[in-house]
């Protein structure tokens, strides 16, 4: 949902001297030419009307797969300010940060945020008053709300299983995953904002939560709508869906997947936290481990849910589980290659999981053959 480019920016210029237009020029490390970005909208009050030069003291080279960024890009400006307050790592203080966000036509948000960039701001060509700034902030929130909605729809409609038809549960679980991902990003943006709960609810499109917050403020009663940064599957599903899902979560295979997930998160918490701080993916084979878990978990759950239905499509379920078998097999192979570096229990648990996933796939294939007789 968010493409973070902070690490790859060597230097750049922002120009908002023309009302209603922001022009960005970025030199990314590893790119042969600068990227010129034209955005509709304005910066917030501190940068409105100004030219801003900024430089990264320690840029990183852009990954090879991202070097095909076009030379000219158009989009819509989001929040653009040099006075966003952010906590300083290792200190109990807050500092101003350069925070530049904008939206593309592909339902993505691009973000540059840093407290270490050197910044030079010119005198403004025009002055934005407080009312104009509030209007710009509201327009930015509305744009982010639209982007979250469109991105979530695209995510839930995108499936990685080739030509296999989607069942209702396949798409519903992807919808839930999309909402959870979007919520974490929106929460991170507004978590330090005094009205963060309201802004999160608005951007996520949770109008019922907004009504509850408004009623709480009117009556002076406590509101249970405070954002925490995490959503469980049961926070997203309706009551009937939640009951059906809960009944399948006690299945031994799903329990095995959950236990392995908890074990990996515990054993590799340091590596996960480091990757999150650096906004990068975890190193191999951890990337393969967590991709496998993310891939097989919803598919196993979906097949368990579909098994309870009268007209279960065992042929498609068996084909989908065959993909899960292959994904698990690839992870076991990756762990075998790096066995000298890895925790032996993790490798053993994945080998055991491979046997159980394969057994489940074979049972579905058997049911498929019976249903065709």
XYZ file of N, CA, C and O in Angstrom, residues 232-370:
556
model
N -7.698 -7.995 14.826
C -7.775 -9.445 14.648
C -8.804 -9.751 13.572
O -9.620 -8.906 13.197
N -8.780 -10.972 13.086
C -9.746 -11.391 12.081
C -11.171 -11.219 12.591
O -12.078 -10.829 11.850
N -11.367 -11.451 13.893
C -12.706 -11.373 14.468
C -13.196 -9.935 14.610
O -14.387 -9.699 14.786
N -12.285 -8.957 14.563
C -12.696 -7.557 14.559
C -13.299 -7.157 13.220
O -14.012 -6.155 13.123
N -12.999 -7.927 12.172
C -13.381 -7.569 10.806
C -14.605 -8.345 10.331
O -15.476 -7.796 9.659
N -14.697 -9.628 10.697
C -15.806 -10.464 10.242
C -17.095 -10.120 10.971
O -17.076 -9.612 12.096
N -18.230 -10.438 10.340
C -19.497 -10.295 11.042
C -19.686 -11.485 11.991
O -18.890 -12.426 11.987
N -20.736 -11.445 12.787
C -20.909 -12.453 13.846
C -21.023 -13.867 13.284
O -20.416 -14.806 13.816
N -21.805 -14.038 12.217
C -21.976 -15.368 11.635
C -20.657 -15.885 11.079
O -20.276 -17.047 11.296
N -19.940 -15.019 10.356
C -18.646 -15.413 9.799
C -17.674 -15.775 10.915
O -16.920 -16.753 10.806
N -17.687 -14.994 11.979
C -16.770 -15.227 13.099
C -17.026 -16.591 13.738
O -16.077 -17.317 14.089
N -18.297 -16.959 13.879
C -18.618 -18.270 14.466
C -18.114 -19.403 13.577
O -17.553 -20.392 14.067
N -18.300 -19.267 12.271
C -17.849 -20.308 11.350
C -16.324 -20.437 11.366
O -15.777 -21.541 11.377
N -15.652 -19.307 11.363
C -14.180 -19.322 11.377
C -13.666 -19.920 12.678
O -12.740 -20.751 12.681
N -14.260 -19.510 13.790
C -13.796 -20.006 15.087
C -13.917 -21.526 15.179
O -13.044 -22.196 15.745
N -14.985 -22.085 14.612
C -15.161 -23.539 14.666
C -14.064 -24.278 13.908
O -13.732 -25.423 14.257
N -13.490 -23.636 12.875
C -12.436 -24.283 12.075
C -11.047 -24.081 12.668
O -10.114 -24.811 12.330
N -10.908 -23.092 13.526
C -9.589 -22.802 14.079
C -9.117 -23.856 15.073
O -7.940 -23.853 15.448
N -10.026 -24.731 15.492
C -9.623 -25.805 16.398
C -9.182 -27.059 15.644
O -8.805 -28.052 16.259
N -9.240 -27.003 14.319
C -8.768 -28.137 13.523
C -7.272 -28.343 13.771
O -6.501 -27.371 13.818
N -6.818 -29.603 13.931
C -5.395 -29.852 14.250
C -4.416 -29.226 13.262
O -3.360 -28.729 13.676
N -4.750 -29.226 11.962
C -3.830 -28.648 10.978
C -3.710 -27.146 11.170
O -2.602 -26.597 11.149
N -4.839 -26.474 11.385
C -4.774 -25.029 11.578
C -4.065 -24.699 12.882
O -3.289 -23.731 12.947
N -4.299 -25.478 13.917
C -3.598 -25.283 15.184
C -2.091 -25.418 14.998
O -1.305 -24.658 15.561
N -1.684 -26.378 14.172
C -0.258 -26.581 13.915
C 0.350 -25.370 13.220
O 1.458 -24.926 13.558
N -0.378 -24.811 12.270
C 0.105 -23.612 11.570
C 0.232 -22.444 12.541
O 1.224 -21.701 12.531
N -0.761 -22.259 13.412
C -0.742 -21.152 14.363
C 0.407 -21.294 15.365
O 1.074 -20.315 15.705
N 0.634 -22.510 15.837
C 1.734 -22.735 16.781
C 3.084 -22.456 16.128
O 3.983 -21.871 16.745
N 3.217 -22.861 14.865
C 4.463 -22.600 14.150
C 4.647 -21.106 13.907
O 5.761 -20.579 14.015
N 3.560 -20.417 13.602
C 3.623 -18.959 13.416
C 4.097 -18.280 14.689
O 4.988 -17.415 14.658
N 3.506 -18.647 15.818
C 3.904 -18.054 17.104
C 5.367 -18.345 17.408
O 6.101 -17.465 17.897
N 5.803 -19.577 17.124
C 7.200 -19.949 17.382
C 8.151 -19.094 16.539
O 9.155 -18.572 17.061
N 7.851 -18.939 15.256
C 8.723 -18.154 14.369
C 8.751 -16.685 14.779
O 9.815 -16.052 14.772
N 7.600 -16.140 15.145
C 7.561 -14.740 15.564
C 8.367 -14.530 16.838
O 9.012 -13.486 17.010
N 8.336 -15.504 17.731
C 9.097 -15.400 18.974
C 10.594 -15.558 18.717
O 11.413 -14.752 19.192
N 10.972 -16.589 17.960
C 12.393 -16.855 17.732
C 13.069 -15.770 16.909
O 14.250 -15.486 17.102
N 12.324 -15.170 15.973
C 12.934 -14.208 15.061
C 12.447 -12.784 15.323
O 12.463 -11.940 14.434
N 12.009 -12.522 16.564
C 11.467 -11.196 16.888
C 12.499 -10.095 16.666
O 12.164 -9.001 16.201
N 13.766 -10.374 16.986
C 14.806 -9.350 16.807
C 14.966 -8.987 15.336
O 15.031 -7.814 14.965
N 15.015 -10.020 14.468
C 15.160 -9.774 13.038
C 13.936 -9.071 12.462
O 14.051 -8.189 11.610
N 12.750 -9.459 12.949
C 11.512 -8.833 12.474
C 11.486 -7.356 12.860
O 11.172 -6.485 12.041
N 11.834 -7.051 14.114
C 11.834 -5.661 14.571
C 12.842 -4.820 13.807
O 12.578 -3.656 13.471
N 14.003 -5.402 13.521
C 15.020 -4.669 12.762
C 14.526 -4.365 11.359
O 14.704 -3.248 10.849
N 13.884 -5.356 10.715
C 13.357 -5.142 9.359
C 12.268 -4.087 9.363
O 12.192 -3.249 8.455
N 11.426 -4.085 10.401
C 10.361 -3.080 10.491
C 10.928 -1.685 10.703
O 10.449 -0.713 10.123
N 11.961 -1.585 11.542
C 12.595 -0.273 11.761
C 13.215 0.255 10.476
O 13.153 1.448 10.186
N 13.834 -0.652 9.711
C 14.519 -0.251 8.484
C 13.594 -0.226 7.275
O 14.026 0.098 6.167
N 12.305 -0.594 7.500
C 11.325 -0.631 6.416
C 11.781 -1.540 5.285
O 11.645 -1.223 4.099
N 12.351 -2.688 5.641
C 12.807 -3.652 4.650
C 12.199 -5.011 4.966
O 11.646 -5.228 6.041
N 12.327 -5.928 4.024
C 11.894 -7.289 4.275
C 12.938 -8.021 5.099
O 14.123 -7.651 5.106
N 12.542 -9.083 5.830
C 13.522 -9.848 6.602
C 14.466 -10.594 5.682
O 14.126 -10.895 4.526
N 15.683 -10.914 6.139
C 16.649 -11.629 5.298
C 16.203 -13.064 5.055
O 15.370 -13.614 5.775
N 16.764 -13.678 4.019
C 16.481 -15.098 3.776
C 17.210 -15.932 4.816
O 18.279 -15.566 5.280
N 16.642 -17.077 5.220
C 15.387 -17.649 4.724
C 14.155 -17.164 5.486
O 13.078 -17.713 5.291
N 14.309 -16.144 6.341
C 13.150 -15.667 7.101
C 12.060 -15.134 6.178
O 10.867 -15.322 6.439
N 12.469 -14.484 5.103
C 11.481 -13.978 4.155
C 10.656 -15.122 3.584
O 9.431 -15.028 3.465
N 11.322 -16.233 3.247
C 10.626 -17.408 2.735
C 9.708 -18.021 3.799
O 8.580 -18.419 3.520
N 10.182 -18.058 5.025
C 9.386 -18.627 6.131
C 8.082 -17.858 6.297
O 6.993 -18.450 6.317
N 8.169 -16.538 6.391
C 6.965 -15.756 6.665
C 6.087 -15.611 5.429
O 4.868 -15.471 5.561
N 6.685 -15.664 4.238
C 5.853 -15.675 3.039
C 5.046 -16.969 2.985
O 3.848 -16.959 2.662
N 5.681 -18.078 3.318
C 4.990 -19.370 3.331
C 3.821 -19.350 4.311
O 2.705 -19.770 3.982
N 4.067 -18.843 5.513
C 3.008 -18.787 6.521
C 1.858 -17.906 6.041
O 0.680 -18.262 6.167
N 2.208 -16.746 5.478
C 1.172 -15.838 4.983
C 0.397 -16.466 3.833
O -0.820 -16.245 3.699
N 1.079 -17.280 3.031
C 0.430 -17.889 1.863
C -0.505 -19.024 2.259
O -1.650 -19.093 1.811
N -0.034 -19.917 3.108
C -0.823 -21.133 3.368
C -1.939 -20.920 4.391
O -2.965 -21.605 4.335
N -1.760 -19.972 5.329
C -2.735 -19.835 6.424
C -4.151 -19.560 5.921
O -5.086 -20.290 6.281
N -4.384 -18.526 5.108
C -5.765 -18.278 4.668
C -6.309 -19.376 3.762
O -7.515 -19.642 3.756
N -5.440 -20.038 3.000
C -5.906 -21.086 2.085
C -6.331 -22.336 2.846
O -7.323 -22.974 2.500
N -5.573 -22.673 3.880
C -5.979 -23.809 4.715
C -7.294 -23.503 5.409
O -8.227 -24.324 5.426
N -7.408 -22.291 5.970
C -8.637 -21.910 6.663
C -9.824 -21.909 5.701
O -10.919 -22.390 6.038
N -9.621 -21.390 4.500
C -10.699 -21.356 3.518
C -11.157 -22.762 3.149
O -12.365 -23.030 3.058
N -10.212 -23.677 2.950
C -10.581 -25.059 2.607
C -11.326 -25.731 3.759
O -12.288 -26.485 3.534
N -10.916 -25.476 4.985
C -11.619 -26.042 6.137
C -13.051 -25.510 6.219
O -13.986 -26.245 6.556
N -13.225 -24.240 5.901
C -14.562 -23.647 5.901
C -15.422 -24.227 4.775
O -16.611 -24.518 4.968
N -14.805 -24.396 3.605
C -15.559 -24.921 2.468
C -15.959 -26.384 2.676
O -16.997 -26.820 2.158
N -15.144 -27.138 3.416
C -15.472 -28.536 3.685
C -16.811 -28.692 4.394
O -17.471 -29.721 4.273
N -17.205 -27.669 5.150
C -18.450 -27.737 5.909
C -19.681 -27.500 5.042
O -20.820 -27.676 5.496
N -19.466 -27.068 3.818
C -20.594 -26.753 2.941
C -21.073 -27.997 2.201
O -20.296 -28.924 1.937
N -22.339 -27.984 1.834
C -22.932 -29.155 1.175
C -22.353 -29.389 -0.210
O -22.145 -30.537 -0.611
N -22.124 -28.313 -0.956
C -21.652 -28.450 -2.338
C -20.191 -28.028 -2.448
O -19.827 -27.200 -3.297
N -19.338 -28.590 -1.614
C -17.913 -28.232 -1.621
C -17.258 -28.644 -2.943
O -17.496 -29.744 -3.448
N -16.450 -27.749 -3.488
C -15.725 -28.023 -4.732
C -14.367 -28.629 -4.376
O -13.350 -27.943 -4.302
N -14.367 -29.963 -4.182
C -13.152 -30.629 -3.732
C -12.043 -30.585 -4.769
O -10.863 -30.588 -4.417
N -12.398 -30.530 -6.032
C -11.376 -30.471 -7.082
C -10.543 -29.193 -6.956
O -9.313 -29.244 -6.953
N -11.231 -28.046 -6.829
C -10.517 -26.773 -6.686
C -9.771 -26.710 -5.360
O -8.637 -26.217 -5.291
N -10.384 -27.216 -4.308
C -9.734 -27.209 -2.997
C -8.452 -28.034 -3.025
O -7.422 -27.610 -2.476
N -8.509 -29.194 -3.663
C -7.308 -30.044 -3.755
C -6.211 -29.358 -4.554
O -5.027 -29.422 -4.197
N -6.597 -28.668 -5.634
C -5.610 -27.956 -6.453
C -4.974 -26.811 -5.673
O -3.764 -26.568 -5.763
N -5.798 -26.111 -4.885
C -5.258 -24.997 -4.090
C -4.325 -25.513 -2.989
O -3.279 -24.919 -2.707
N -4.690 -26.634 -2.372
C -3.826 -27.191 -1.337
C -2.542 -27.755 -1.923
O -1.510 -27.786 -1.252
N -2.584 -28.179 -3.187
C -1.350 -28.636 -3.840
C -0.349 -27.487 -3.943
O 0.870 -27.686 -3.808
N -0.856 -26.266 -4.157
C 0.016 -25.091 -4.176
C 0.602 -24.839 -2.785
O 1.764 -24.427 -2.656
N -0.199 -25.092 -1.753
C 0.303 -24.937 -0.388
C 1.377 -25.976 -0.083
O 2.368 -25.673 0.607
N 1.190 -27.194 -0.578
C 2.205 -28.238 -0.406
C 3.518 -27.786 -1.039
O 4.593 -27.901 -0.434
N 3.441 -27.247 -2.260
C 4.650 -26.821 -2.960
C 5.335 -25.665 -2.229
O 6.566 -25.634 -2.109
N 4.548 -24.720 -1.724
C 5.120 -23.594 -1.003
C 5.823 -24.063 0.275
O 6.917 -23.588 0.609
N 5.197 -24.998 0.979
C 5.809 -25.536 2.200
C 7.062 -26.329 1.870
O 8.066 -26.254 2.593
N 7.024 -27.083 0.765
C 8.199 -27.855 0.346
C 9.373 -26.936 0.029
O 10.523 -27.230 0.379
N 9.102 -25.811 -0.628
C 10.169 -24.854 -0.934
C 10.786 -24.289 0.342
O 12.007 -24.073 0.412
N 9.961 -24.067 1.349
C 10.469 -23.543 2.621
C 11.329 -24.571 3.333
O 12.393 -24.239 3.865
N 10.893 -25.826 3.323
C 11.692 -26.893 3.924
C 13.045 -26.996 3.222
O 14.093 -27.141 3.867
N 13.043 -26.879 1.886
C 14.299 -26.942 1.130
C 15.213 -25.770 1.482
O 16.431 -25.939 1.636
N 14.628 -24.580 1.635
C 15.424 -23.401 1.997
C 16.037 -23.567 3.380
O 17.190 -23.176 3.619
N 15.295 -24.167 4.300
C 15.814 -24.397 5.648
C 16.900 -25.462 5.646
O 17.865 -25.375 6.409
N 16.766 -26.455 4.790
C 17.796 -27.491 4.690
C 19.114 -26.907 4.193
O 20.190 -27.252 4.684
N 19.019 -25.985 3.228
C 20.226 -25.372 2.665
C 20.963 -24.558 3.721
O 22.184 -24.573 3.809
N 20.197 -23.857 4.565
C 20.778 -22.991 5.577
C 20.678 -23.606 6.967
O 20.659 -22.904 7.958
N 20.626 -24.909 7.005
C 20.420 -25.593 8.280
C 21.441 -25.263 9.339
O 21.119 -25.190 10.533
N 22.661 -25.008 8.923
C 23.712 -24.704 9.900
C 23.490 -23.362 10.564
O 24.064 -23.065 11.605
N 22.649 -22.508 9.954
C 22.387 -21.182 10.521
C 21.072 -21.115 11.275
O 20.799 -20.141 11.959
N 20.225 -22.119 11.118
C 18.858 -22.028 11.604
C 18.631 -22.868 12.842
O 19.369 -23.792 13.146
N 17.560 -22.502 13.535
C 17.102 -23.241 14.696
C 16.576 -24.596 14.231
O 15.704 -24.681 13.363
N 17.108 -25.688 14.805
C 16.700 -27.024 14.384
C 15.227 -27.294 14.587
O 14.602 -28.014 13.795
N 14.648 -26.727 15.647
C 13.234 -26.967 15.908
C 12.361 -26.380 14.815
O 11.345 -26.975 14.440
N 12.740 -25.218 14.283
C 11.962 -24.597 13.208
C 11.938 -25.515 11.991
O 10.883 -25.758 11.396
N 13.105 -26.048 11.621
C 13.178 -26.931 10.456
C 12.341 -28.191 10.674
O 11.633 -28.649 9.768
N 12.399 -28.756 11.874
C 11.615 -29.952 12.175
C 10.119 -29.665 12.111
O 9.337 -30.476 11.586
N 9.714 -28.525 12.638
C 8.288 -28.163 12.625
C 7.781 -27.976 11.187
O 6.656 -28.374 10.862
N 8.589 -27.370 10.337
C 8.173 -27.193 8.949
C 8.110 -28.536 8.212
O 7.225 -28.748 7.377
N 9.036 -29.435 8.511
C 8.993 -30.771 7.898
C 7.727 -31.507 8.315
O 7.058 -32.160 7.493
N 7.379 -31.397 9.601
C 6.150 -32.016 10.088
C 4.920 -31.372 9.449
O 3.961 -32.072 9.069
N 4.954 -30.038 9.303
C 3.838 -29.346 8.671
C 3.680 -29.797 7.224
O 2.548 -29.980 6.748
N 4.786 -29.982 6.522
C 4.724 -30.444 5.132
C 3.983 -31.776 5.047
O 3.140 -31.981 4.154
N 4.256 -32.691 5.954
C 3.577 -33.987 5.957
C 2.075 -33.813 6.158
O 1.269 -34.461 5.477
N 1.690 -32.929 7.093
C 0.272 -32.751 7.396
C -0.464 -32.034 6.265
O -1.605 -32.377 5.941
N 0.183 -31.021 5.668
C -0.448 -30.316 4.549
C -0.605 -31.270 3.370
O -1.643 -31.284 2.693
N 0.411 -32.097 3.134
C 0.343 -33.067 2.043
C -0.773 -34.087 2.299
O -1.521 -34.466 1.384
N -0.910 -34.510 3.550
C -1.967 -35.464 3.903
C -3.354 -34.843 3.686
O -4.263 -35.511 3.165
N -3.505 -33.567 4.061
C -4.771 -32.884 3.876
C -5.092 -32.759 2.387
O -6.235 -32.966 1.952
N -4.075 -32.433 1.590
C -4.281 -32.304 0.146
C -4.709 -33.637 -0.453
O -5.613 -33.688 -1.302
N -4.094 -34.732 -0.003
C -4.454 -36.048 -0.526
C -5.887 -36.427 -0.157
O -6.610 -37.025 -0.958
N -6.329 -36.033 1.053
C -7.710 -36.333 1.460
C -8.702 -35.561 0.610
O -9.767 -36.078 0.250
N -8.363 -34.309 0.274
C -9.232 -33.525 -0.596
C -9.267 -34.101 -2.003
O -10.333 -34.139 -2.655
N -8.109 -34.556 -2.483
C -8.057 -35.165 -3.813
C -8.890 -36.448 -3.857
O -9.572 -36.728 -4.851
N -8.869 -37.217 -2.771
C -9.687 -38.430 -2.694
C -11.166 -38.089 -2.736
O -11.960 -38.724 -3.446
N -11.565 -37.067 -1.986
C -12.959 -36.621 -1.997
C -13.357 -36.125 -3.387
O -14.493 -36.336 -3.834
N -12.412 -35.491 -4.082
C -12.687 -35.005 -5.437
C -12.972 -36.162 -6.378
O -13.911 -36.113 -7.179
N -12.169 -37.214 -6.281
C -12.365 -38.382 -7.144
C -13.707 -39.057 -6.830
O -14.430 -39.473 -7.751
N -14.073 -39.136 -5.556
C -15.349 -39.753 -5.176
C -16.531 -38.952 -5.718
O -17.536 -39.514 -6.157
